[in-house]
XYZ file of C-alpha atoms in Angstrom:
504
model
C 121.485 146.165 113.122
C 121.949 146.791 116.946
C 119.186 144.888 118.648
C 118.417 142.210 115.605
C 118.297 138.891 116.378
C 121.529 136.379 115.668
C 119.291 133.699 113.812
C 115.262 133.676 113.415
C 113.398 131.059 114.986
C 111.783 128.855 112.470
C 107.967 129.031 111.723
C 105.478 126.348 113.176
C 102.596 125.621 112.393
C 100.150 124.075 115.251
C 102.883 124.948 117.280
C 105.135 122.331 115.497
C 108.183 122.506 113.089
C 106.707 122.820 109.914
C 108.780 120.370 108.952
C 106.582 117.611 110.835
C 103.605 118.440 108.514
C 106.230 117.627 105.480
C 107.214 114.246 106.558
C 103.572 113.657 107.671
C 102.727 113.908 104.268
C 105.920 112.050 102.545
C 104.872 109.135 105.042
C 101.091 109.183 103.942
C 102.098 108.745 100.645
C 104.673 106.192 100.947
C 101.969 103.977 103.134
C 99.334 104.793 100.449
C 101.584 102.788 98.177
C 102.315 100.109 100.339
C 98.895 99.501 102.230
C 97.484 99.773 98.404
C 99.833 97.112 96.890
C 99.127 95.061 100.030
C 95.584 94.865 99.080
C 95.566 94.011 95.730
C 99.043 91.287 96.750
C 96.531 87.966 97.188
C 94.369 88.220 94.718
C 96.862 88.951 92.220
C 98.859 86.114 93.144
C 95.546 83.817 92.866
C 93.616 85.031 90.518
C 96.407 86.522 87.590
C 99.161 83.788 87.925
C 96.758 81.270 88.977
C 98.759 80.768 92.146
C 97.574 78.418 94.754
C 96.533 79.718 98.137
C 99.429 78.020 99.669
C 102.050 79.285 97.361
C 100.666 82.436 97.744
C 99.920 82.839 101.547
C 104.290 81.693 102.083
C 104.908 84.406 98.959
C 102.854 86.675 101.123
C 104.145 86.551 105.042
C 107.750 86.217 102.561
C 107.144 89.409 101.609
C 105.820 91.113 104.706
C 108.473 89.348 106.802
C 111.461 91.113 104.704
C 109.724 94.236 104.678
C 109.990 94.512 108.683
C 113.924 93.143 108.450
C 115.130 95.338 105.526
C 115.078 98.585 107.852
C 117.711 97.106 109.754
C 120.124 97.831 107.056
C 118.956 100.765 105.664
C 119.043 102.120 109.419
C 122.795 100.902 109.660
C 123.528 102.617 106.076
C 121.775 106.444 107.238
C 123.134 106.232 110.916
C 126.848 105.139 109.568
C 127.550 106.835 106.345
C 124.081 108.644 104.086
C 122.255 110.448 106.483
C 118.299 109.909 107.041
C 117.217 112.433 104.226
C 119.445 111.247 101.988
C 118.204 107.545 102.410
C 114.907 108.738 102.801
C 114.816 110.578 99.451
C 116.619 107.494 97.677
C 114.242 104.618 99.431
C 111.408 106.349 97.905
C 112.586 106.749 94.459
C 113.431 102.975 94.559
C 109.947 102.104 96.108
C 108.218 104.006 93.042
C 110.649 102.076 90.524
C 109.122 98.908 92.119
C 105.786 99.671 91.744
C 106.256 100.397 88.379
C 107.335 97.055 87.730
C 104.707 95.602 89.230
C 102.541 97.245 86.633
C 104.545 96.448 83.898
C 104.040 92.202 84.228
C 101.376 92.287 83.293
C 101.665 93.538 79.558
C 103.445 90.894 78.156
C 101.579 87.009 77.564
C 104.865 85.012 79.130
C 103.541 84.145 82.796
C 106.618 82.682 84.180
C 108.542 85.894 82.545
C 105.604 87.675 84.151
C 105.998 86.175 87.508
C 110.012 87.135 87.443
C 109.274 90.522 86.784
C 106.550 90.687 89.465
C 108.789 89.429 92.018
C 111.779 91.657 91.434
C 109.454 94.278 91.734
C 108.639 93.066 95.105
C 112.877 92.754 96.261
C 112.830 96.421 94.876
C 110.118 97.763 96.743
C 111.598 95.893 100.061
C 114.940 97.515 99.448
C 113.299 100.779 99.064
C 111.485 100.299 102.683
C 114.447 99.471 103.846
C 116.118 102.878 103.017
C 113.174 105.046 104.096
C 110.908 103.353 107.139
C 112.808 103.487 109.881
C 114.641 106.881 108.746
C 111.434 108.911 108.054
C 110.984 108.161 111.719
C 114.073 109.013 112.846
C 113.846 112.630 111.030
C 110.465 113.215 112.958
C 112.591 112.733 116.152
C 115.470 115.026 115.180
C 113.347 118.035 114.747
C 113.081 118.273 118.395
C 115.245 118.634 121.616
C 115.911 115.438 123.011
C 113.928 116.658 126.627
C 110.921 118.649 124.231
C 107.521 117.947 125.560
C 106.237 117.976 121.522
C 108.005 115.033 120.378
C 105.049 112.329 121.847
C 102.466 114.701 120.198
C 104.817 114.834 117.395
C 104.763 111.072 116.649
C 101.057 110.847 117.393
C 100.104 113.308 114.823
C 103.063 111.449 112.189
C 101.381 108.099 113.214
C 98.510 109.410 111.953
C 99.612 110.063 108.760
C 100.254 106.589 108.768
C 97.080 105.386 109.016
C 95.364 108.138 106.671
C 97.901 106.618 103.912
C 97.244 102.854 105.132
C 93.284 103.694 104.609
C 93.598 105.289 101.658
C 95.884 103.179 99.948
C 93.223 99.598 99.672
C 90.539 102.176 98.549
C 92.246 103.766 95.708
C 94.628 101.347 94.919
C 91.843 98.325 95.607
C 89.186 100.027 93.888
C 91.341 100.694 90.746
C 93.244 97.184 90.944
C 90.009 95.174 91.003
C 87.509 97.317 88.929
C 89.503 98.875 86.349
C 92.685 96.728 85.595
C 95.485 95.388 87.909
C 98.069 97.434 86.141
C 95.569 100.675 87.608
C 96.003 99.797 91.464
C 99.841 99.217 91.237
C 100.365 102.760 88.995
C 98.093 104.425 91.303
C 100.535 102.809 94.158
C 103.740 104.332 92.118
C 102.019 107.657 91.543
C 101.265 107.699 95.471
C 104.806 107.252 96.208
C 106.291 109.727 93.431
C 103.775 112.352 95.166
C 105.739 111.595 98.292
C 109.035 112.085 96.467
C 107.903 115.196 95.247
C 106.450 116.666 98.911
C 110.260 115.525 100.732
C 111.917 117.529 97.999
C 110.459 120.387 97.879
C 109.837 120.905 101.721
C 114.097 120.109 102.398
C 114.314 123.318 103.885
C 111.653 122.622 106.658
C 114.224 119.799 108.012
C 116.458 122.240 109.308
C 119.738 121.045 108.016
C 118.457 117.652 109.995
C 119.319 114.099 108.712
C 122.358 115.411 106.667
C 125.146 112.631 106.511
C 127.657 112.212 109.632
C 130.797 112.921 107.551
C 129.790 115.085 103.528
C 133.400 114.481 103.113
C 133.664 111.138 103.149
C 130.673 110.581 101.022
C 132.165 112.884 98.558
C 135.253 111.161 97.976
C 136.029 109.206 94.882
C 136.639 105.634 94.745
C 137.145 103.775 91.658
C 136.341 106.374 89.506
C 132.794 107.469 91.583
C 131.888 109.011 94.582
C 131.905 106.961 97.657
C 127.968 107.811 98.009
C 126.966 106.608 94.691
C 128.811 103.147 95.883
C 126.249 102.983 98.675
C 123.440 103.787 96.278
C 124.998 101.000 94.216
C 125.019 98.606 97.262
C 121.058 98.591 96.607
C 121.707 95.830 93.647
C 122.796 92.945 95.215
C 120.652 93.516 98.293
C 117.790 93.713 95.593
C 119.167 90.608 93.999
C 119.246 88.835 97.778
C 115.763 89.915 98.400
C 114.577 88.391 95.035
C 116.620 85.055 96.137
C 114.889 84.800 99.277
C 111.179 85.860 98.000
C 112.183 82.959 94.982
C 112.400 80.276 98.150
C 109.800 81.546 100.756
C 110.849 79.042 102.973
C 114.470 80.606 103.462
C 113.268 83.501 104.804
C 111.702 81.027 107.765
C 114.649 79.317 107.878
C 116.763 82.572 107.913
C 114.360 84.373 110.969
C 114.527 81.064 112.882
C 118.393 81.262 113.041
C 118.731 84.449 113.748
C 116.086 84.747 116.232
C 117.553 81.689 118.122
C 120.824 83.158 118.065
C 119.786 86.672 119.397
C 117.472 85.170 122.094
C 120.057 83.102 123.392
C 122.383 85.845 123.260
C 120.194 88.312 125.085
C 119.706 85.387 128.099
C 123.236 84.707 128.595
C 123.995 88.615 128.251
C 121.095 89.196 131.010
C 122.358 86.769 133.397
C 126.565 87.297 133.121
C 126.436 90.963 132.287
C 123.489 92.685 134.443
C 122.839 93.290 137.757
C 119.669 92.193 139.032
C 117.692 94.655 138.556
C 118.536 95.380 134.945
C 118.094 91.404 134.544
C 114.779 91.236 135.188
C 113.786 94.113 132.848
C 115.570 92.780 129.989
C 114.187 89.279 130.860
C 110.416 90.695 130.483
C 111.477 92.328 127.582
C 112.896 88.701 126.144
C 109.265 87.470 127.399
C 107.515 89.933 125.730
C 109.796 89.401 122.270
C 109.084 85.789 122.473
C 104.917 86.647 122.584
C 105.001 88.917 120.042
C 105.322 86.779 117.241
C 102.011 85.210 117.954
C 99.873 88.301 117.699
C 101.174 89.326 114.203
C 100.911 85.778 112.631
C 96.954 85.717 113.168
C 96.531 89.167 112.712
C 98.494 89.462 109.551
C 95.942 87.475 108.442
C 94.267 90.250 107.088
C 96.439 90.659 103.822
C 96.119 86.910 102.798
C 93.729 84.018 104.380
C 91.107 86.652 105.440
C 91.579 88.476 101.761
C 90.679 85.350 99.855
C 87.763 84.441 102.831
C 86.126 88.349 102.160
C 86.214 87.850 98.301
C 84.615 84.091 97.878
C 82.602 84.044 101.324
C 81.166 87.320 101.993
C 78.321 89.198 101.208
C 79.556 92.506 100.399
C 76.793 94.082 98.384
C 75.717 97.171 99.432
C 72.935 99.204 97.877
C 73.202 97.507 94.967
C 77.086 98.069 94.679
C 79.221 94.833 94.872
C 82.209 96.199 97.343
C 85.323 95.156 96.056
C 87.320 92.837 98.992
C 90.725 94.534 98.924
C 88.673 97.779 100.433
C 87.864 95.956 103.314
C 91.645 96.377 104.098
C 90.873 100.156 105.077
C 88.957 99.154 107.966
C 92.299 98.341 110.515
C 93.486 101.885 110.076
C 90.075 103.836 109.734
C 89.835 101.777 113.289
C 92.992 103.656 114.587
C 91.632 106.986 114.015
C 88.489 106.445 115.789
C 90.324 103.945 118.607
C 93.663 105.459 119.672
C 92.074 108.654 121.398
C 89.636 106.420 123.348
C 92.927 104.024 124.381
C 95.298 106.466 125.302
C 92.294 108.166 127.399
C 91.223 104.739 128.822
C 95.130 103.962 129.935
C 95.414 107.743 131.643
C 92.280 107.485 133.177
C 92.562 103.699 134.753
C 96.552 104.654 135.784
C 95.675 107.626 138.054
C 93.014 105.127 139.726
C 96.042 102.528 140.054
C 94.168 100.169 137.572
C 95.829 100.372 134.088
C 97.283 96.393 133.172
C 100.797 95.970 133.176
C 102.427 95.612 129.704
C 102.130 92.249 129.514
C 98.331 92.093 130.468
C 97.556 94.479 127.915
C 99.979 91.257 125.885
C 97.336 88.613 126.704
C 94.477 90.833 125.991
C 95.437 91.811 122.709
C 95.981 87.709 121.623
C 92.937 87.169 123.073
C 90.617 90.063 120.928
C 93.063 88.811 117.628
C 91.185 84.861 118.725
C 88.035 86.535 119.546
C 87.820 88.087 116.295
C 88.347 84.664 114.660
C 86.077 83.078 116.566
C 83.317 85.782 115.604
C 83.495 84.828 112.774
C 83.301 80.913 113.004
C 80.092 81.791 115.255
C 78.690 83.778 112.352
C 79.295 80.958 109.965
C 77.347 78.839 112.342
C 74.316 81.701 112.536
C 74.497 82.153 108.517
C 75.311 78.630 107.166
C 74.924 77.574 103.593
C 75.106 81.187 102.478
C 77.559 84.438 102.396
C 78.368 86.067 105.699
C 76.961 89.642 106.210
C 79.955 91.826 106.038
C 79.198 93.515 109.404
C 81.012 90.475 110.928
C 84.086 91.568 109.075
C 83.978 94.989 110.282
C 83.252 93.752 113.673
C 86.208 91.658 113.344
C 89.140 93.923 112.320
C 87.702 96.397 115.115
C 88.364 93.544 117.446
C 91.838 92.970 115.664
C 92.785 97.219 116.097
C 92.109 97.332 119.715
C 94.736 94.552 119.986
C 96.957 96.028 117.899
C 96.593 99.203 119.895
C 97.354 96.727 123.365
C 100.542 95.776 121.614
C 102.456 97.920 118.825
C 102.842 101.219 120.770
C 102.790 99.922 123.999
C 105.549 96.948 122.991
C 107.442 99.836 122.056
C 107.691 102.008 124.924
C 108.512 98.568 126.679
C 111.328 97.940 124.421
C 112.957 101.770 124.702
C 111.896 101.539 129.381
C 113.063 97.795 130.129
C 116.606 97.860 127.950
C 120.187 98.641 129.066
C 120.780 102.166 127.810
C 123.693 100.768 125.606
C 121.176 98.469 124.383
C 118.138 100.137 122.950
C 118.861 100.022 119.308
C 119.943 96.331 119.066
C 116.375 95.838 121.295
C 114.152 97.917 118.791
C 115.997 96.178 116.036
C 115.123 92.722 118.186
C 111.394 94.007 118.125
C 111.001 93.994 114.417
C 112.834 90.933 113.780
C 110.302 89.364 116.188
C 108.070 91.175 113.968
C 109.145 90.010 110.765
C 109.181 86.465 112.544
C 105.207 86.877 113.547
C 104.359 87.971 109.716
C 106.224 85.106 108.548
C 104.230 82.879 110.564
C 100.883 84.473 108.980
C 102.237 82.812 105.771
C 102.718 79.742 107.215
C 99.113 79.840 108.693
C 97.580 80.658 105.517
C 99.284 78.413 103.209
C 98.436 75.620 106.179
C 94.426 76.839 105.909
C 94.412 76.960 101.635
C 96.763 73.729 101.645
C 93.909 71.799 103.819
C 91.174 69.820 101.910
C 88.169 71.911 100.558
C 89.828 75.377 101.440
C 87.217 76.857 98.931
C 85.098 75.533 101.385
C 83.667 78.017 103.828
C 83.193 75.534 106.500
C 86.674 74.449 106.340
C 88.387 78.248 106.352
C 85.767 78.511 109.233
C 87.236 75.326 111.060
C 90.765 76.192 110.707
C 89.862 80.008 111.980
C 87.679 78.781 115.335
C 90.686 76.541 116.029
C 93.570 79.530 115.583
C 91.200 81.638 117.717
C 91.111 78.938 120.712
C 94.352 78.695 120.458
C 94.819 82.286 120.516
C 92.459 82.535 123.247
C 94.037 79.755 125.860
C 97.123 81.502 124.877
C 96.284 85.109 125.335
C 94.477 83.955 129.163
C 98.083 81.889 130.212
C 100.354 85.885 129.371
C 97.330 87.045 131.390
C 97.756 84.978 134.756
C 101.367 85.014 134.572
C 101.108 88.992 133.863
C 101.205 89.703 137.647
C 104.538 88.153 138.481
C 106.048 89.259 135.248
C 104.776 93.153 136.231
C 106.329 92.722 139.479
C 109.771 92.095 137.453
C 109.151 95.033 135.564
C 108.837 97.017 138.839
C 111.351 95.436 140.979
C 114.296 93.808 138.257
C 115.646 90.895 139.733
C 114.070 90.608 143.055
C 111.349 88.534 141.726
C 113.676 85.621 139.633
C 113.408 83.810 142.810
C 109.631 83.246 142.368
C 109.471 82.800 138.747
C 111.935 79.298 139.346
């Protein structure tokens, strides 16, 4: 024994915890379901309950709005009392029982009974996302030392299981949904999800005793006749039942993300200007900026899952060789983009900082509403090149390329913003902030798309095309405005409050 080691140093694999590869995999799968249900969300609305575009464009941002705030509890529940694998584990079992349901409406002839059983599904499978988004993530961070060089690499190469599920999901899922029977896509969503299930359990060991909860004991005690953790489980009801209530009334959840934006914005302002010193001011005042901007990227480019949906499937050519593409596939595009896009960005920003040229955060803002309104306005000048008959689908394409390299201008680099311009004590109530001005952007994509199928002849090419070359102007003017005030606002970044004076 003399010489042996105390403990053996775990086995990577691509020099990484193996562990990584696991929740790679267990995200991949849980996107697969969700990117797949996405797809097939519109036309299900529209074309099996019969739906109007309105109704189902506020059903839709509804939906994608709650997803974004659910994580906030779930987060709270895993940091305070379950532990991220334990949430994790019981967030996907929850999401698969909701995709199940949404299979199972459509066996029975009773629409409105139908529709009730379609929409719990959709409270369960937000409650489920709740319990595993944000934790996944967080037990890809607690693999690694807090100073190790591999955790960026690490959450490039778990981002990228992201996207593989996210592409994969609107082709199988789409595919199945539209060609074989709706009851196909959402099973092949459920079965995506219990694969994920499956992978999480079995590779447990690769977490490293990560995740666990912050006190076993507690959990384990009994109250009321159960263990304390099975009460939490429990909890999952009524915040089901409270999703259901909100996605019932689409128009609370606006309501509800109004308020509470209001309330934190104002609270941030007063907190910057009574609590901070100068310098810390100004950072968290660009970060307020950049919260308030936000929202308008995400309501045009959530598009994609509703407006743009229905505009693919009744005003788009999408035969190819013969084979009639079904719409929801189109939906694979976005992430497919990611793959081929983020390598080229994160090149493009190295190589333009070490020359002093890279755009401040809020540049690469503006840019990224302006491609969202260029893409829209693409397509209004392809409607004027092709009128009277379907677009060419290579304007689609061409149009959710423009869309990624906005996204990639504003999701990851919105995020490092969030964790470099907030108070230390801060950061989690500012990444929390972030997706609530998330949710509060998808939200608005419902709005927008129940405002385009609400207007008169929204069938009507012409008049989808109308609506779509106005949101992109408006994008546009709005986008170039972030860009000339982007220089001042950098300076803030650089120098906190030394440049308030200025901005009065």
């Amino acid at each position: 024994m003399d010489g042996a080691p105390l403990y053996s140093e775990p086995r990577n694999f691509l020099g990484h915890p193996r562990g990584l590869f696991m929740l790679f995999f267990t995200e991949l799968w849980e996107r697969f379901s969700f990117y797949g249900m996405r797809a097939l969300l519109i036309f299900y609305l529209t074309k099996q309950f019969l739906f109007s575009d309105e109704r189902a464009g506020m059903l839709y941002g509804a939906y994608i709005a709650l997803v974004f705030v659910s994580p906030l509890v779930g987060g709270w529940l895993a940091d305070r009392y379950l532990g991220a694998r334990k949430a994790v584990l019981f967030g996907g079992i929850v999401i698969a029982l909701g995709h199940i349901l949404l299979g199972l409406d459509t066996l029975g002839g009773d629409r409105e009974g139908a529709t009730r059983i379609f929409l719990a599904g959709m409270a369960v499978i937000v409650v489920g996302t709740g319990f595993l988004k944000a934790n996944v993530s967080v037990l890809v961070g607690q693999l690694y030392p807090r100073d190790d060089m591999r955790r960026d690499p690490a959450y490039t190469i778990f981002y990228m299981g992201i996207n593989l599920g996210g592409a994969l999901g609107p082709i199988i899922c789409g595919a199945l949904g539209e060609m074989v029977g709706w009851s196909w896509g959402f099973g092949a969503a459920a079965l995506g999800m219990i694969l994920g299930i499956i992978v999480f359990v079995m590779g447990k060991p690769l977490l490293q005793g990560q995740g666990e909860a912050p006190d076993p004991a507690w959990l384990a005690r009994r109250s009321l006749g159960m263990p304390r953790e099975y009460w939490l489980y429990a909890s999952a009801l009524p915040f089901a039942a409270v999703m259901l209530a909100l996605l019932a009334s689409p128009a609370a959840v606006g309501y509800l993300l109004s308020a509470s934006g209001l309330a934190m914005g104002i609270g941030l302002v007063a907190y910057a200007c009574l609590k901070l010193d100068s310098d810390a001011r100004g950072r968290l005042l660009v970060a307020i900026f950049l919260l308030v901007v936000q929202p308008v990227f995400w309501g045009l480019f959530e598009q994609t899952g509703s407006s743009l949906n229905l505009f693919i499937d009744r005003h788009v050519d999408r035969t190819f060789f013969g084979f009639t593409v079904p719409a929801s596939l189109f939906q694979a595009v976005g992430p497919l983009s990611i793959f081929l896009l983020a390598p080229v960005f994160a090149w493009a920003w190295l190589a333009l900082g070490r020359k002093g040229l890279e755009p401040s955060t809020p540049a690469k803002f503006g840019l990224a509403i302006m491609q969202v309104g260029a893409g829209f306005l693409l397509l209004t000048g392809a409607g004027m090149l092709f009128p009277g008959v379907k677009m060419p689908m290579l304007f689609i394409i061409l149009l959710y390329m423009l869309h990624t390299m906005g996204e990639l201008c504003l999701s990851p680099v919105g995020l490092a913003a969030m964790s470099r311009l907030s108070p230390p004590r801060m950061l989690g109530l500012m990444m929390g902030t972030w997706f609530l001005a998330t949710a509060g952007g998808n939200f608005m994509s419902g709005v927008i798309a129940a405002a385009i199928g609400a207007s008169a002849g929204a069938n009507d090419a012409g008049a989808v095309l109308g609506a779509y070359g106005r949101i992109g102007a408006l994008a546009m003017l709005i986008g170039l405005m972030v860009l000339l005030l982007s220089p001042r606002i950098g300076r803030l970044m650089k120098q906190g409050g030394q440049g308030l004076p200025d901005m009065a």
